[in-house]
């Protein structure tokens, strides 16, 4: 037996956990980010310090290296970016104090769970013994004294436990690791740690600290389900593949390419699945849905069978269930999660994406889509590529359009560089206009679309892949939400380029506001004017100066030529470089015309809202619920 505090046992346990897939072993939890307070400084903080000092004395790397974050939500985003870049095989832990330190992590937890990405959260909690009475930052509910703010994590975590006694730690840790390593279950994993329990000593069996490997499975298709999927696919003349994040996470991109070439099936991509094929592959038709290309959406409107690979069919992917419009369209869904595989009344193929694609390719040997359909996909994609190139070369003056900024960054980056984004108008423009060259070269968080993710997530990407250049693209509104992790990146000696697009407001939500008749209300960064409204002059907010104050090297650009030169300088500069570029938000990017369901006020005194309600009423009937079974029910009546 070994006598350690609960926190010391936690750190020692995490240091020897591994994941494995295809014979390749990884550290499951590669480090811990934290901000210390009275809920964790004497427990987890002390344990991390002891681990670090022992490592320095022994001349080795700490078992659980510590990074000092600046914002609790930001450090969870960093862990998410790290886990996504590592294809969910490794992640980071995050420790916080009680109260606001803990609740600040709830948004990050929701983001991780929505995106099915593993993070380990270790929020501090109030006294399990209640010996000190009501403590600073404790939630008091007279009818439920056992309820604390950490209970907020329950609905946004895939696993939640509170360790109120040392004896509970082993089962909590083993349960947490199982979920972290399970691709069907993964997301935020939360272990709440009361501050007195963290510091409590106990005797631990040595077996708890033995190196442990969590094997990440590649579930194979059940034969009957595979046969059903093949029956539906063989009946198709106009098939369309929709590749989601599961394709990338399972490292199935080569299997997808082989499938597309063998069957002549065009391939469209979700936000998380972008990069599944190189943009210039003949089968690639680009982004699909509300932020899709004209090529992918035109094919989706006519496809008779849709094969979804690792997608959860979010409303942007389906254009709020309007993009798949062919009468009788049927779905085959490959996914490790049964809830996603069953969507759209599809034939569910519960399996790893790579294994399933290999089985489908073999089972469809000799079958191909209608050659005219395959050729049409290639032709439509080429036409969209010309549209993209034109949007990159508008020559708009004096400030460039956002599409020109994207084009300049794309031309500057190499095949293995990574572009990072999350919220605002930029993700939609990137989904349509960015031409991916590598499966890990596109990192846009569009499951939760959380403003403030970009810089913190970019830090996670840079930590996970230090051999790649990381380019964060962020609008001024999202930058204002969370620039703090610039300081963390500077402290860690991380190099990344942040392209800060200055357009004086929430341009994405402003456009949406205009579309629903709300006249861009509350979306511009302006002084309050003489009439009492926020319609005065632009606010003189200097975001570049803010970035410099956090330790970044700052470059400014007002024209496309200046921006191109600034990127060249950034490429020669170590550390965090922020390039602020002024853009003209009035120039829209090319659009596929797809719809997104955002309800409009049904009664209004505003003519703009009344007109928007009429447009909404005309669009709404195009929604389809895809309720018909993908295969006829041929099973006889039950006896």
Coordinates of C-alpha atoms in Angstrom, one line a residue:
X1 CA 0.0 0.0 0.0
X2 CA 1.1 3.6 -0.7
X3 CA 0.0 6.5 1.5
X4 CA -0.9 9.5 -0.6
X5 CA -3.5 12.3 -0.6
X6 CA -6.5 11.9 -3.0
X7 CA -5.0 14.5 -5.3
X8 CA -1.6 12.9 -5.3
X9 CA -3.2 9.5 -6.1
X10 CA -5.1 11.2 -8.9
X11 CA -2.0 12.7 -10.5
X12 CA 0.0 9.5 -10.2
X13 CA -2.9 7.5 -11.7
X14 CA -3.4 9.8 -14.7
X15 CA 0.4 9.8 -15.5
X16 CA 0.3 6.1 -16.4
X17 CA -3.0 5.9 -18.5
X18 CA -2.7 5.2 -22.2
X19 CA -4.9 4.7 -25.2
X20 CA -4.2 2.3 -28.1
X21 CA -5.6 1.7 -31.5
X22 CA -4.1 -0.3 -34.4
X23 CA -1.1 -1.2 -32.2
X24 CA -0.2 2.5 -31.7
X25 CA 0.0 3.6 -28.0
X26 CA -0.6 7.2 -26.8
X27 CA -0.6 9.0 -23.5
X28 CA -4.3 9.3 -22.7
X29 CA -4.0 12.4 -20.6
X30 CA -0.9 14.4 -21.6
X31 CA -1.0 17.2 -19.2
X32 CA -3.1 19.4 -16.9
X33 CA -4.1 23.0 -17.3
X34 CA -5.3 24.9 -14.3
X35 CA -6.1 28.1 -12.4
X36 CA -5.7 27.7 -8.7
X37 CA -8.0 28.9 -5.9
X38 CA -9.2 27.7 -2.5
X39 CA -10.9 24.7 -4.1
X40 CA -7.8 23.1 -5.6
X41 CA -4.6 24.9 -4.6
X42 CA -3.9 22.7 -1.5
X43 CA -5.0 19.5 -3.3
X44 CA -4.5 19.1 -7.0
X45 CA -2.1 22.2 -7.0
X46 CA 0.1 20.7 -4.3
X47 CA 0.1 17.3 -6.1
X48 CA 1.1 18.8 -9.4
X49 CA 3.9 20.8 -7.7
X50 CA 5.2 17.6 -6.0
X51 CA 5.1 15.7 -9.3
X52 CA 7.0 18.6 -11.1
X53 CA 9.7 18.9 -8.4
X54 CA 10.3 15.2 -8.3
X55 CA 10.6 15.1 -12.1
X56 CA 13.1 18.0 -12.1
X57 CA 15.2 16.3 -9.5
X58 CA 15.2 13.0 -11.5
X59 CA 15.9 14.8 -14.8
X60 CA 12.7 13.6 -16.4
X61 CA 9.4 15.1 -17.7
X62 CA 6.7 15.4 -15.1
X63 CA 4.1 12.6 -15.1
X64 CA 1.4 15.2 -15.6
X65 CA 2.9 18.5 -17.0
X66 CA 1.2 21.6 -15.7
X67 CA 0.2 24.6 -17.9
X68 CA -1.0 27.9 -16.3
X69 CA -4.2 28.9 -18.1
X70 CA -5.7 32.4 -17.9
X71 CA -9.4 31.6 -18.3
X72 CA -11.1 28.4 -17.2
X73 CA -13.4 28.2 -20.2
X74 CA -10.4 28.8 -22.4
X75 CA -8.4 26.0 -20.9
X76 CA -11.2 23.5 -21.7
X77 CA -11.2 24.8 -25.3
X78 CA -7.5 24.2 -25.4
X79 CA -8.0 20.6 -24.3
X80 CA -10.7 20.2 -27.0
X81 CA -8.4 21.5 -29.7
X82 CA -5.7 19.2 -28.5
X83 CA -8.0 16.1 -28.4
X84 CA -9.4 16.9 -31.9
X85 CA -6.0 17.3 -33.4
X86 CA -5.0 13.9 -31.9
X87 CA -8.1 12.2 -33.3
X88 CA -9.5 11.7 -29.8
X89 CA -6.6 9.4 -28.7
X90 CA -5.2 11.9 -26.2
X91 CA -6.5 14.8 -24.2
X92 CA -5.7 17.2 -21.4
X93 CA -7.0 17.6 -17.9
X94 CA -8.3 20.9 -16.5
X95 CA -8.4 21.8 -12.8
X96 CA -10.3 24.7 -11.3
X97 CA -11.2 26.2 -7.9
X98 CA -14.7 26.1 -6.5
X99 CA -17.5 28.5 -7.5
X100 CA -16.9 30.6 -10.6
X101 CA -13.7 28.8 -11.4
X102 CA -15.7 25.7 -11.8
X103 CA -18.8 27.1 -13.6
X104 CA -16.5 28.9 -16.1
X105 CA -15.7 25.4 -17.4
X106 CA -19.4 24.5 -18.0
X107 CA -19.5 26.1 -21.5
X108 CA -16.3 24.3 -22.4
X109 CA -17.8 21.0 -21.2
X110 CA -20.9 21.5 -23.3
X111 CA -18.7 22.2 -26.3
X112 CA -16.7 19.1 -25.8
X113 CA -19.8 16.9 -25.4
X114 CA -21.6 18.4 -28.4
X115 CA -18.5 17.8 -30.6
X116 CA -17.9 14.2 -29.1
X117 CA -14.4 15.2 -28.0
X118 CA -12.7 13.9 -24.8
X119 CA -11.7 16.3 -22.0
X120 CA -11.1 15.5 -18.4
X121 CA -12.5 18.2 -16.0
X122 CA -11.5 18.3 -12.3
X123 CA -13.5 21.2 -10.7
X124 CA -12.9 21.9 -7.1
X125 CA -15.9 21.6 -4.8
X126 CA -16.9 22.7 -1.3
X127 CA -16.2 20.6 1.9
X128 CA -17.6 17.1 1.8
X129 CA -17.6 17.2 5.6
X130 CA -19.2 20.6 5.8
X131 CA -16.9 21.1 8.8
X132 CA -16.2 24.8 8.0
X133 CA -19.8 25.8 7.5
X134 CA -20.7 27.8 4.5
X135 CA -17.5 28.6 2.6
X136 CA -16.7 31.3 0.2
X137 CA -18.4 30.7 -3.2
X138 CA -20.6 27.9 -1.9
X139 CA -24.1 27.6 -3.3
X140 CA -26.6 27.4 -0.5
X141 CA -29.9 25.7 -1.3
X142 CA -31.8 25.2 2.0
X143 CA -33.9 22.4 0.5
X144 CA -30.9 20.6 -1.0
X145 CA -27.6 21.2 0.9
X146 CA -26.0 18.4 -1.1
X147 CA -26.4 20.3 -4.4
X148 CA -23.5 22.4 -5.5
X149 CA -22.6 24.4 -8.5
X150 CA -20.6 21.5 -9.9
X151 CA -23.9 19.8 -10.5
X152 CA -24.2 22.1 -13.5
X153 CA -21.8 19.8 -15.2
X154 CA -24.2 16.8 -15.1
X155 CA -26.3 17.6 -18.2
X156 CA -23.2 18.6 -20.3
X157 CA -20.9 15.7 -19.3
X158 CA -20.8 12.2 -20.7
X159 CA -19.6 11.1 -17.3
X160 CA -20.0 12.8 -13.9
X161 CA -18.9 11.7 -10.4
X162 CA -18.3 13.5 -7.1
X163 CA -15.6 11.9 -4.9
X164 CA -16.9 12.5 -1.4
X165 CA -14.6 9.9 0.1
X166 CA -11.1 8.6 -0.8
X167 CA -12.5 5.1 -1.3
X168 CA -14.6 6.4 -4.2
X169 CA -11.6 7.6 -6.2
X170 CA -10.6 4.3 -8.0
X171 CA -14.1 3.7 -9.4
X172 CA -14.5 7.3 -10.4
X173 CA -11.1 7.2 -12.2
X174 CA -11.7 3.9 -14.0
X175 CA -15.2 5.0 -15.1
X176 CA -13.8 8.3 -16.4
X177 CA -11.0 6.7 -18.4
X178 CA -13.5 4.2 -20.0
X179 CA -15.6 7.1 -21.3
X180 CA -12.7 9.2 -22.4
X181 CA -11.4 6.3 -24.6
X182 CA -14.8 5.2 -26.0
X183 CA -15.5 6.9 -29.4
X184 CA -19.2 6.3 -29.1
X185 CA -19.5 7.7 -25.6
X186 CA -16.8 10.3 -25.3
X187 CA -17.2 14.0 -24.4
X188 CA -16.7 16.0 -21.2
X189 CA -15.8 13.7 -18.3
X190 CA -16.1 15.5 -14.9
X191 CA -14.9 14.4 -11.5
X192 CA -15.9 16.9 -8.9
X193 CA -13.3 17.0 -6.0
X194 CA -14.3 18.5 -2.7
X195 CA -11.4 20.5 -1.4
X196 CA -11.1 18.7 1.9
X197 CA -11.2 15.3 0.2
X198 CA -8.4 16.3 -2.2
X199 CA -6.1 16.9 0.7
X200 CA -7.1 13.8 2.7
X201 CA -4.6 11.0 2.9
X202 CA -5.4 7.3 2.4
X203 CA -3.6 4.0 1.7
X204 CA -3.8 3.0 -1.9
X205 CA -3.1 -0.4 -3.5
X206 CA -0.1 -0.4 -5.8
X207 CA -2.3 -2.0 -8.5
X208 CA -4.1 1.3 -8.9
X209 CA -0.9 2.9 -10.2
X210 CA 0.1 0.2 -12.6
X211 CA 0.4 1.4 -16.3
X212 CA -3.0 0.8 -17.9
X213 CA -3.9 0.8 -21.6
X214 CA -7.4 1.6 -22.8
X215 CA -8.0 -0.1 -26.2
X216 CA -10.0 2.0 -28.6
X217 CA -12.0 -0.4 -30.7
X218 CA -12.8 -0.4 -34.4
X219 CA -16.3 -2.0 -34.2
X220 CA -17.0 -4.2 -37.3
X221 CA -20.4 -4.1 -39.1
X222 CA -22.9 -6.7 -38.1
X223 CA -23.3 -8.9 -41.1
X224 CA -27.1 -8.5 -41.5
X225 CA -26.8 -4.7 -41.1
X226 CA -24.0 -4.7 -43.7
X227 CA -26.2 -6.7 -46.1
X228 CA -29.1 -4.2 -45.7
X229 CA -26.8 -1.3 -46.3
X230 CA -25.4 -2.9 -49.5
X231 CA -28.9 -3.6 -50.7
X232 CA -29.8 0.1 -50.5
X233 CA -26.5 1.3 -52.0
X234 CA -26.7 -1.1 -54.9
X235 CA -30.1 0.2 -55.8
X236 CA -28.7 3.8 -56.2
X237 CA -28.1 5.5 -59.5
X238 CA -27.3 8.9 -57.9
X239 CA -25.5 8.2 -54.6
X240 CA -23.9 10.9 -52.5
X241 CA -21.5 10.4 -49.6
X242 CA -21.6 12.9 -46.8
X243 CA -18.4 12.6 -44.8
X244 CA -18.4 13.9 -41.2
X245 CA -15.9 14.1 -38.4
X246 CA -16.0 10.4 -37.7
X247 CA -14.1 9.8 -41.0
X248 CA -11.2 12.0 -39.9
X249 CA -11.1 10.8 -36.2
X250 CA -11.1 7.1 -37.3
X251 CA -8.3 7.9 -39.9
X252 CA -10.6 6.6 -42.6
X253 CA -9.7 9.2 -45.3
X254 CA -7.8 6.7 -47.5
X255 CA -10.6 4.2 -47.2
X256 CA -13.0 6.9 -48.2
X257 CA -10.9 7.8 -51.3
X258 CA -10.8 4.2 -52.3
X259 CA -14.6 3.9 -51.9
X260 CA -15.3 7.0 -53.9
X261 CA -13.0 5.9 -56.8
X262 CA -14.3 2.4 -56.8
X263 CA -18.0 3.4 -56.9
X264 CA -18.0 6.7 -58.7
X265 CA -19.8 8.3 -55.7
X266 CA -19.4 12.1 -55.2
X267 CA -18.3 13.1 -51.7
X268 CA -19.6 16.1 -49.8
X269 CA -18.2 17.2 -46.4
X270 CA -19.6 18.5 -43.1
X271 CA -17.7 21.1 -41.1
X272 CA -16.0 18.5 -39.0
X273 CA -15.5 16.2 -42.0
X274 CA -13.9 18.9 -44.2
X275 CA -10.5 17.5 -45.4
X276 CA -11.8 14.0 -45.8
X277 CA -10.8 14.3 -49.4
X278 CA -8.3 16.8 -50.9
X279 CA -10.3 19.6 -52.5
X280 CA -8.9 18.8 -55.9
X281 CA -9.9 15.1 -55.9
X282 CA -12.3 14.4 -58.7
X283 CA -14.9 13.0 -56.3
X284 CA -14.8 16.0 -53.9
X285 CA -17.8 18.3 -54.3
X286 CA -17.0 20.3 -51.1
X287 CA -19.1 21.6 -48.3
X288 CA -22.8 20.6 -47.9
X289 CA -25.8 22.3 -46.3
X290 CA -26.5 25.8 -45.1
X291 CA -22.8 26.8 -45.6
X292 CA -22.4 24.5 -48.5
X293 CA -21.2 24.8 -52.1
X294 CA -23.5 25.0 -55.1
X295 CA -22.0 21.7 -56.3
X296 CA -22.7 19.6 -53.2
X297 CA -26.2 21.1 -52.6
X298 CA -27.2 20.6 -56.2
X299 CA -26.3 16.9 -56.0
X300 CA -27.9 16.6 -52.6
X301 CA -31.2 17.8 -54.1
X302 CA -31.2 14.9 -56.6
X303 CA -29.4 12.1 -54.7
X304 CA -31.5 9.0 -54.4
X305 CA -29.3 7.4 -51.7
X306 CA -27.2 9.3 -49.2
X307 CA -24.4 7.5 -47.3
X308 CA -23.5 9.4 -44.1
X309 CA -20.1 8.5 -42.6
X310 CA -19.5 9.7 -39.1
X311 CA -21.9 12.6 -39.1
X312 CA -24.6 13.5 -36.6
X313 CA -26.7 15.3 -39.3
X314 CA -26.7 18.7 -37.6
X315 CA -29.1 21.2 -39.1
X316 CA -26.4 23.1 -40.9
X317 CA -25.4 19.9 -42.6
X318 CA -29.0 19.2 -43.8
X319 CA -29.9 22.9 -44.3
X320 CA -32.6 22.3 -41.7
X321 CA -33.8 19.2 -43.5
X322 CA -34.3 20.9 -46.9
X323 CA -31.2 20.0 -48.9
X324 CA -32.1 16.3 -49.6
X325 CA -35.1 16.8 -51.7
X326 CA -35.4 13.9 -54.1
X327 CA -38.7 11.9 -53.7
X328 CA -38.0 8.7 -51.9
X329 CA -34.4 9.6 -50.9
X330 CA -33.0 7.0 -48.5
X331 CA -30.1 7.1 -46.1
X332 CA -27.4 4.7 -44.9
X333 CA -25.7 5.9 -41.8
X334 CA -22.3 4.6 -40.6
X335 CA -21.5 5.6 -37.1
X336 CA -20.2 4.3 -33.8
X337 CA -23.1 5.9 -32.0
X338 CA -26.5 4.3 -32.4
X339 CA -28.4 7.5 -31.9
X340 CA -26.7 9.0 -34.9
X341 CA -26.8 5.9 -37.1
X342 CA -30.6 5.7 -36.8
X343 CA -31.3 9.3 -38.0
X344 CA -33.4 10.1 -41.1
X345 CA -34.9 6.6 -40.9
X346 CA -31.6 5.3 -42.3
X347 CA -30.2 1.8 -42.4
X348 CA -28.0 1.9 -39.4
X349 CA -24.5 0.5 -39.7
X350 CA -22.9 0.6 -36.3
X351 CA -19.3 0.4 -37.0
X352 CA -16.0 2.2 -37.2
X353 CA -15.8 4.4 -40.3
X354 CA -12.7 2.9 -41.7
X355 CA -13.7 -0.7 -41.2
X356 CA -17.2 0.0 -42.6
X357 CA -15.9 1.7 -45.7
X358 CA -13.6 -1.2 -46.4
X359 CA -16.5 -3.6 -46.0
X360 CA -18.7 -1.5 -48.2
X361 CA -16.1 -1.2 -50.9
X362 CA -15.6 -4.9 -51.0
X363 CA -19.3 -5.6 -51.0
X364 CA -20.0 -3.2 -53.8
X365 CA -17.3 -4.7 -56.1
X366 CA -18.4 -4.3 -59.7
X367 CA -21.1 -1.7 -58.9
X368 CA -20.8 1.9 -59.8
X369 CA -23.0 5.0 -59.8
X370 CA -24.4 6.2 -63.1
X371 CA -21.4 7.5 -65.0
X372 CA -23.3 10.7 -66.0
X373 CA -23.9 11.4 -62.3
X374 CA -20.2 10.9 -61.4
X375 CA -19.1 13.2 -64.2
X376 CA -21.7 15.8 -63.2
X377 CA -20.3 15.9 -59.7
X378 CA -16.8 16.6 -61.1
X379 CA -18.1 19.3 -63.4
X380 CA -20.1 21.1 -60.7
X381 CA -17.1 21.0 -58.4
X382 CA -14.9 22.6 -61.1
X383 CA -17.5 25.3 -61.6
X384 CA -17.6 26.1 -57.9
X385 CA -13.8 26.1 -57.7
X386 CA -13.8 28.9 -60.3
X387 CA -16.3 30.8 -58.1
X388 CA -14.0 30.4 -55.2
X389 CA -11.0 31.7 -57.1
X390 CA -13.0 34.7 -58.2
X391 CA -14.0 35.5 -54.6
X392 CA -10.3 35.4 -53.7
X393 CA -9.4 37.9 -56.4
X394 CA -12.2 40.6 -56.2
X395 CA -9.8 43.5 -56.0
X396 CA -12.1 45.3 -53.6
X397 CA -11.0 48.7 -52.3
X398 CA -10.0 50.2 -50.0
X399 CA -10.4 47.4 -47.5
X400 CA -10.5 43.8 -48.8
X401 CA -13.5 41.5 -48.6
X402 CA -13.4 38.6 -46.1
X403 CA -13.2 36.2 -49.0
X404 CA -10.0 37.9 -50.2
X405 CA -8.5 37.6 -46.7
X406 CA -9.3 33.8 -46.8
X407 CA -7.7 33.6 -50.2
X408 CA -4.5 35.3 -49.1
X409 CA -4.2 33.0 -46.1
X410 CA -4.8 29.9 -48.2
X411 CA -2.1 31.0 -50.7
X412 CA 0.3 31.6 -47.8
X413 CA -0.2 28.3 -46.0
X414 CA 1.3 24.9 -46.9
X415 CA -0.4 21.6 -47.2
X416 CA 0.1 20.6 -43.5
X417 CA -0.7 23.9 -42.0
X418 CA -3.9 24.1 -39.9
X419 CA -6.6 26.8 -40.1
X420 CA -8.6 27.2 -36.9
X421 CA -11.9 29.0 -36.5
X422 CA -15.2 28.7 -34.6
X423 CA -17.9 31.4 -34.7
X424 CA -19.3 34.3 -36.7
X425 CA -19.4 34.6 -40.5
X426 CA -15.9 33.2 -40.9
X427 CA -16.8 29.5 -40.4
X428 CA -19.4 29.6 -43.1
X429 CA -17.1 31.3 -45.5
X430 CA -14.3 28.9 -44.7
X431 CA -16.5 25.9 -45.2
X432 CA -17.4 27.1 -48.7
X433 CA -14.2 28.7 -49.7
X434 CA -11.2 27.0 -48.0
X435 CA -9.6 24.4 -50.2
X436 CA -8.3 21.6 -47.9
X437 CA -5.2 19.7 -48.6
X438 CA -4.7 17.5 -45.5
X439 CA -7.2 15.7 -43.3
X440 CA -6.0 17.6 -40.2
X441 CA -5.5 21.0 -42.0
X442 CA -9.0 22.3 -41.2
X443 CA -10.2 22.8 -37.6
X444 CA -13.4 24.7 -37.3
X445 CA -15.5 24.2 -34.2
X446 CA -19.0 24.4 -35.5
X447 CA -20.9 21.9 -33.3
X448 CA -21.3 24.5 -30.5
X449 CA -19.9 27.4 -32.5
X450 CA -18.6 29.0 -29.4
X451 CA -17.3 32.6 -29.6
X452 CA -13.9 32.7 -28.0
X453 CA -12.9 29.2 -28.9
X454 CA -10.5 30.2 -31.6
X455 CA -7.3 31.4 -29.8
X456 CA -7.7 28.9 -27.0
X457 CA -8.5 26.1 -29.4
X458 CA -5.6 27.1 -31.7
X459 CA -3.3 26.8 -28.7
X460 CA -4.5 23.3 -28.2
X461 CA -3.8 22.5 -31.8
X462 CA -0.3 23.9 -31.6
X463 CA 0.5 21.9 -28.5
X464 CA -0.8 18.7 -30.1
X465 CA 1.0 19.3 -33.4
X466 CA 4.1 21.5 -32.9
X467 CA 5.4 20.5 -36.3
X468 CA 2.6 22.2 -38.1
X469 CA 2.0 26.0 -38.6
X470 CA -1.3 27.0 -36.9
X471 CA -3.3 29.9 -38.3
X472 CA -6.2 31.1 -36.1
X473 CA -8.8 33.2 -38.0
X474 CA -11.0 35.2 -35.6
X475 CA -13.4 38.1 -36.0
X476 CA -13.4 41.1 -33.7
X477 CA -16.5 40.0 -31.8
X478 CA -15.2 36.6 -31.0
X479 CA -11.7 38.0 -30.2
X480 CA -13.3 40.2 -27.5
X481 CA -14.9 37.2 -25.9
X482 CA -11.6 35.5 -25.0
X483 CA -8.1 36.8 -26.1
X484 CA -6.6 35.7 -22.8
X485 CA -5.0 32.5 -23.9
X486 CA -2.6 34.6 -26.0
X487 CA -0.7 35.1 -22.7
X488 CA -0.7 31.3 -22.1
X489 CA 0.7 30.7 -25.6
X490 CA 3.4 33.3 -25.0
X491 CA 4.3 31.7 -21.7
X492 CA 4.5 28.3 -23.3
X493 CA 6.7 29.5 -26.2
X494 CA 4.1 28.4 -28.7
X495 CA 4.2 29.8 -32.2
X496 CA 0.9 30.5 -34.0
X497 CA -0.5 33.2 -36.3
X498 CA -3.7 34.9 -35.3
X499 CA -5.5 36.7 -38.2
X500 CA -7.8 39.2 -36.5
X501 CA -10.5 40.4 -38.9
X502 CA -11.8 43.8 -37.8
X503 CA -15.2 44.6 -39.1
X504 CA -16.7 46.5 -36.2
X505 CA -19.4 44.2 -35.0
X506 CA -21.1 40.8 -35.1
X507 CA -21.4 40.6 -38.9
X508 CA -22.7 37.0 -39.0
X509 CA -25.5 37.6 -36.5
X510 CA -26.1 41.0 -38.1
X511 CA -26.8 39.4 -41.4
X512 CA -29.1 36.9 -39.7
X513 CA -30.8 39.7 -37.9
X514 CA -31.5 41.4 -41.2
X515 CA -32.8 38.2 -42.7
X516 CA -35.4 37.8 -39.9
X517 CA -36.4 41.4 -40.0
X518 CA -34.6 42.6 -36.9
X519 CA -32.6 45.3 -38.8
X520 CA -29.1 44.3 -37.4
X521 CA -30.3 45.4 -33.9
X522 CA -27.6 45.2 -31.3
X523 CA -24.9 43.8 -33.6
X524 CA -22.7 46.9 -34.3
X525 CA -19.9 48.2 -32.0
X526 CA -21.1 51.8 -31.7
X527 CA -21.5 54.6 -29.2
X528 CA -25.0 55.4 -27.9
X529 CA -26.2 58.2 -30.1
X530 CA -28.3 61.3 -29.3
X531 CA -31.5 59.5 -29.7
X532 CA -30.6 56.9 -27.1
X533 CA -29.8 54.1 -29.5
X534 CA -26.6 52.3 -30.2
X535 CA -26.3 54.0 -33.6
X536 CA -23.5 56.5 -33.0
X537 CA -19.9 56.5 -34.3
X538 CA -17.8 53.4 -34.3
X539 CA -16.2 52.5 -31.1
X540 CA -12.4 53.2 -31.1
X541 CA -11.5 49.8 -29.7
X542 CA -7.9 48.9 -30.5
X543 CA -7.8 45.1 -30.4
X544 CA -4.3 45.0 -31.8
X545 CA -3.1 47.0 -28.9
X546 CA -4.8 44.6 -26.6
X547 CA -3.0 41.6 -28.3
X548 CA 0.3 43.4 -27.9
X549 CA -0.4 43.9 -24.2
X550 CA -0.8 40.2 -23.8
X551 CA 2.7 39.6 -25.3
X552 CA 2.0 39.0 -29.0
X553 CA 3.9 40.5 -31.9
X554 CA 1.3 42.7 -33.7
X555 CA 1.1 43.6 -37.4
X556 CA -1.6 45.8 -38.9
X557 CA -3.0 45.8 -42.4
X558 CA -5.7 48.0 -44.1
X559 CA -5.3 46.7 -47.7
X560 CA -4.9 43.3 -49.3
X561 CA -1.3 44.1 -50.3
X562 CA -0.5 45.2 -46.7
X563 CA -2.1 42.0 -45.4
X564 CA -0.1 39.8 -47.8
X565 CA 3.1 41.4 -46.7
X566 CA 2.1 41.1 -43.0
X567 CA 1.6 37.4 -43.5
X568 CA 5.1 37.1 -45.0
X569 CA 6.6 38.8 -41.9
X570 CA 4.5 36.6 -39.6
X571 CA 6.0 33.5 -41.3
X572 CA 9.5 34.7 -40.4
X573 CA 8.5 35.6 -36.8
X574 CA 8.6 33.2 -33.8
X575 CA 6.0 33.2 -31.1
X576 CA 2.4 34.5 -31.3
X577 CA 1.9 36.9 -34.1
X578 CA -1.5 38.8 -34.4
X579 CA -2.2 40.3 -37.8
X580 CA -5.1 42.7 -37.6
X581 CA -6.7 43.3 -41.0
X582 CA -9.5 45.8 -41.7
X583 CA -12.2 44.3 -44.0
X584 CA -15.4 45.6 -45.7
X585 CA -18.3 43.6 -44.2
X586 CA -20.7 44.7 -46.9
X587 CA -19.2 42.3 -49.5
X588 CA -20.8 38.9 -49.1
X589 CA -19.0 35.6 -50.0
X590 CA -20.5 33.4 -52.7
X591 CA -23.6 31.5 -51.4
X592 CA -25.3 28.3 -52.4
X593 CA -28.7 29.6 -51.5
X594 CA -29.4 26.9 -48.9
X595 CA -31.8 27.6 -46.1
X596 CA -31.4 27.7 -42.3
X597 CA -34.5 27.4 -40.1
X598 CA -34.6 30.4 -37.7
X599 CA -38.2 31.3 -36.9
X600 CA -39.5 34.8 -37.5
X601 CA -41.9 36.7 -35.3
X602 CA -45.4 35.9 -36.5
X603 CA -46.8 39.3 -35.4
X604 CA -45.0 42.6 -35.8
X605 CA -45.5 46.3 -36.4
X606 CA -42.2 46.4 -38.4
X607 CA -42.5 46.0 -42.2
X608 CA -39.0 44.4 -42.2
X609 CA -40.2 41.6 -39.9
X610 CA -43.5 41.2 -41.7
X611 CA -41.6 40.7 -45.0
X612 CA -39.2 38.3 -43.3
X613 CA -42.2 36.3 -42.0
X614 CA -43.6 35.9 -45.5
X615 CA -40.2 34.7 -46.7
X616 CA -40.0 32.2 -43.9
X617 CA -43.5 30.9 -44.6
X618 CA -42.6 30.3 -48.3
X619 CA -39.4 28.4 -47.3
X620 CA -40.8 26.3 -44.5
X621 CA -42.8 23.8 -46.6
X622 CA -39.5 22.6 -48.2
X623 CA -38.6 20.9 -44.9
X624 CA -38.8 17.1 -45.0
X625 CA -38.7 14.7 -42.1
X626 CA -37.4 11.6 -43.9
X627 CA -39.8 9.2 -42.0
X628 CA -40.1 6.5 -44.6
X629 CA -38.1 3.3 -43.9
X630 CA -35.0 2.9 -46.1
X631 CA -36.0 -0.7 -46.7
X632 CA -39.5 -2.2 -47.0
X633 CA -40.6 -4.2 -44.0
X634 CA -40.6 -7.8 -45.3
X635 CA -40.7 -9.5 -42.0
X636 CA -43.8 -11.5 -41.4
X637 CA -46.3 -10.8 -38.7
X638 CA -45.2 -11.9 -35.2
X639 CA -46.6 -15.3 -34.1

